[in-house]
């Protein structure tokens, strides 16, 4: 079938992207789903910094690539070996399929699946196939999703079904911002009385903040840190008890027992480490470029018995964790829709990349008309 999607031909375009237009809105051929694959009509897709990181070359991927990895839609067809009852269901896409067989898949979400990581790096689905073409030329899938399109073929292990009461835009954000930021909090665990801080208040960090508030209770100290003042104001309205710029946090001697680094910048990591209390845990979910380096004192790790953990996809097992976040959302404790600050069209994506790079939005979400 023919679909319309946002294709990146080349990384590292000049900014502003609104002028250089790295993403072209193209007509593509989409093959039918193969074994263990499904066809999804995309209803909504959010723009995440990890999309921008492909555009700016921080996370190099094979080109050309149809971007987008935080999406939701309705299954319209299934391939062999897939339960036909999935047809008609709304699903959340997940940007790291778990094969369920490799050693990493036996780690309860802690380690990314080896096979899923390899297919993501290759720009294929988990099976190794590419289902996208332009004029016969193969186009790569973005982390098994490629959600900036009217439809996608994805592995059945790249989706989690949700009930219809979950709006598409909420479902989309569950797939990356919430699973990643929220998962980092939930899967690390917060104890009563823990002080939680989040450094970097984009979609991922704000989701961490919302989940920290939901799990730690109304009285808990939940601290937001960002260098952009508007983000601090937004964090207050989303339930932070205190907000600081990195400089203010250092001056005030802020300390927290659980710190989530969700900026993807080495200076933010240093800020996050600097505010981790003795005995505390720093969970880093940001994805800086491969050459980024930080400067911290190892003595502070040892003498303060601090723990630093990396977390990919929030150390989540998506089919286990998405329903938990849906329940919190239904109970009114996780207002995911408030992260969707801007509604955009596919054709707005280049300007939206500028807004994201400049920190002018939390999540910009495409809702496909006629969906
Ligand atoms: N680990 C994963 O599985 C995973 C999944 C999704 C996104 N990510 C990564 O998480 C990070 C956040 O993603 P996002 O979409 O929320 O990004 P975003 O760009 O929307 O938000 C990042 C925020 O960090 C702030 N920031 C930047 N430098 C800072 C500093 N030195 N100190 C304090 N704040 C600073 C920015 O102002 C911005 O508000 C990115 O690196 C992204 O690639 C990781
Ligand atoms: Zn993402
Ligand atoms: Zn695996």
PDB file of N, CA, C and O and ligand atoms in Angstrom, residues 48-51 69-70 95 176-177 180 204 363, ligand 2:
ATOM      1  N   UNK A  48      10.332  13.177  19.863  1.00  0.00           N
ATOM      2  CA  UNK A  48      11.211  12.975  21.024  1.00  0.00           C
ATOM      3  C   UNK A  48      12.625  13.432  20.665  1.00  0.00           C
ATOM      4  O   UNK A  48      12.994  13.461  19.487  1.00  0.00           O
ATOM      5  N   UNK A  49      13.410  13.733  21.684  1.00  0.00           N
ATOM      6  CA  UNK A  49      14.784  14.159  21.407  1.00  0.00           C
ATOM      7  C   UNK A  49      15.576  13.076  20.669  1.00  0.00           C
ATOM      8  O   UNK A  49      16.510  13.377  19.932  1.00  0.00           O
ATOM      9  N   UNK A  50      15.207  11.817  20.849  1.00  0.00           N
ATOM     10  CA  UNK A  50      15.931  10.747  20.149  1.00  0.00           C
ATOM     11  C   UNK A  50      15.695  10.801  18.633  1.00  0.00           C
ATOM     12  O   UNK A  50      16.522  10.301  17.872  1.00  0.00           O
ATOM     13  N   UNK A  51      14.578  11.393  18.187  1.00  0.00           N
ATOM     14  CA  UNK A  51      14.401  11.650  16.745  1.00  0.00           C
ATOM     15  C   UNK A  51      15.374  12.746  16.307  1.00  0.00           C
ATOM     16  O   UNK A  51      16.073  12.615  15.298  1.00  0.00           O
ATOM     17  N   UNK A  69       9.226   7.285  16.677  1.00  0.00           N
ATOM     18  CA  UNK A  69       9.253   6.023  17.437  1.00  0.00           C
ATOM     19  C   UNK A  69       8.302   6.055  18.626  1.00  0.00           C
ATOM     20  O   UNK A  69       8.274   5.108  19.395  1.00  0.00           O
ATOM     21  N   UNK A  70       7.547   7.157  18.779  1.00  0.00           N
ATOM     22  CA  UNK A  70       6.635   7.286  19.924  1.00  0.00           C
ATOM     23  C   UNK A  70       5.237   7.448  19.332  1.00  0.00           C
ATOM     24  O   UNK A  70       4.813   8.564  19.039  1.00  0.00           O
ATOM     25  N   UNK A  95       9.912   1.212  21.240  1.00  0.00           N
ATOM     26  CA  UNK A  95      11.060   1.394  20.346  1.00  0.00           C
ATOM     27  C   UNK A  95      12.182   0.399  20.558  1.00  0.00           C
ATOM     28  O   UNK A  95      13.245   0.533  19.968  1.00  0.00           O
ATOM     29  N   UNK A 176       7.137   6.125  24.665  1.00  0.00           N
ATOM     30  CA  UNK A 176       8.526   6.528  24.906  1.00  0.00           C
ATOM     31  C   UNK A 176       8.651   7.382  26.156  1.00  0.00           C
ATOM     32  O   UNK A 176       9.278   6.969  27.117  1.00  0.00           O
ATOM     33  N   UNK A 177       8.060   8.599  26.165  1.00  0.00           N
ATOM     34  CA  UNK A 177       8.279   9.506  27.303  1.00  0.00           C
ATOM     35  C   UNK A 177       7.951   8.822  28.625  1.00  0.00           C
ATOM     36  O   UNK A 177       8.748   8.848  29.572  1.00  0.00           O
ATOM     37  N   UNK A 180       9.990   5.504  29.384  1.00  0.00           N
ATOM     38  CA  UNK A 180      11.395   5.802  29.677  1.00  0.00           C
ATOM     39  C   UNK A 180      11.538   6.564  30.998  1.00  0.00           C
ATOM     40  O   UNK A 180      12.207   6.101  31.927  1.00  0.00           O
ATOM     41  N   UNK A 204      10.522  13.356  28.480  1.00  0.00           N
ATOM     42  CA  UNK A 204      10.963  12.213  29.293  1.00  0.00           C
ATOM     43  C   UNK A 204      11.083  12.623  30.762  1.00  0.00           C
ATOM     44  O   UNK A 204      10.591  11.929  31.661  1.00  0.00           O
ATOM     45  N   UNK A 363       6.103  18.042  24.673  1.00  0.00           N
ATOM     46  CA  UNK A 363       5.925  17.089  23.582  1.00  0.00           C
ATOM     47  C   UNK A 363       5.052  17.708  22.495  1.00  0.00           C
ATOM     48  O   UNK A 363       3.969  18.228  22.785  1.00  0.00           O
TER      49      UNK A 363
HETATM   50 ZN1  LIG B   2      11.968   8.683  22.469  1.00  0.00          ZN
END
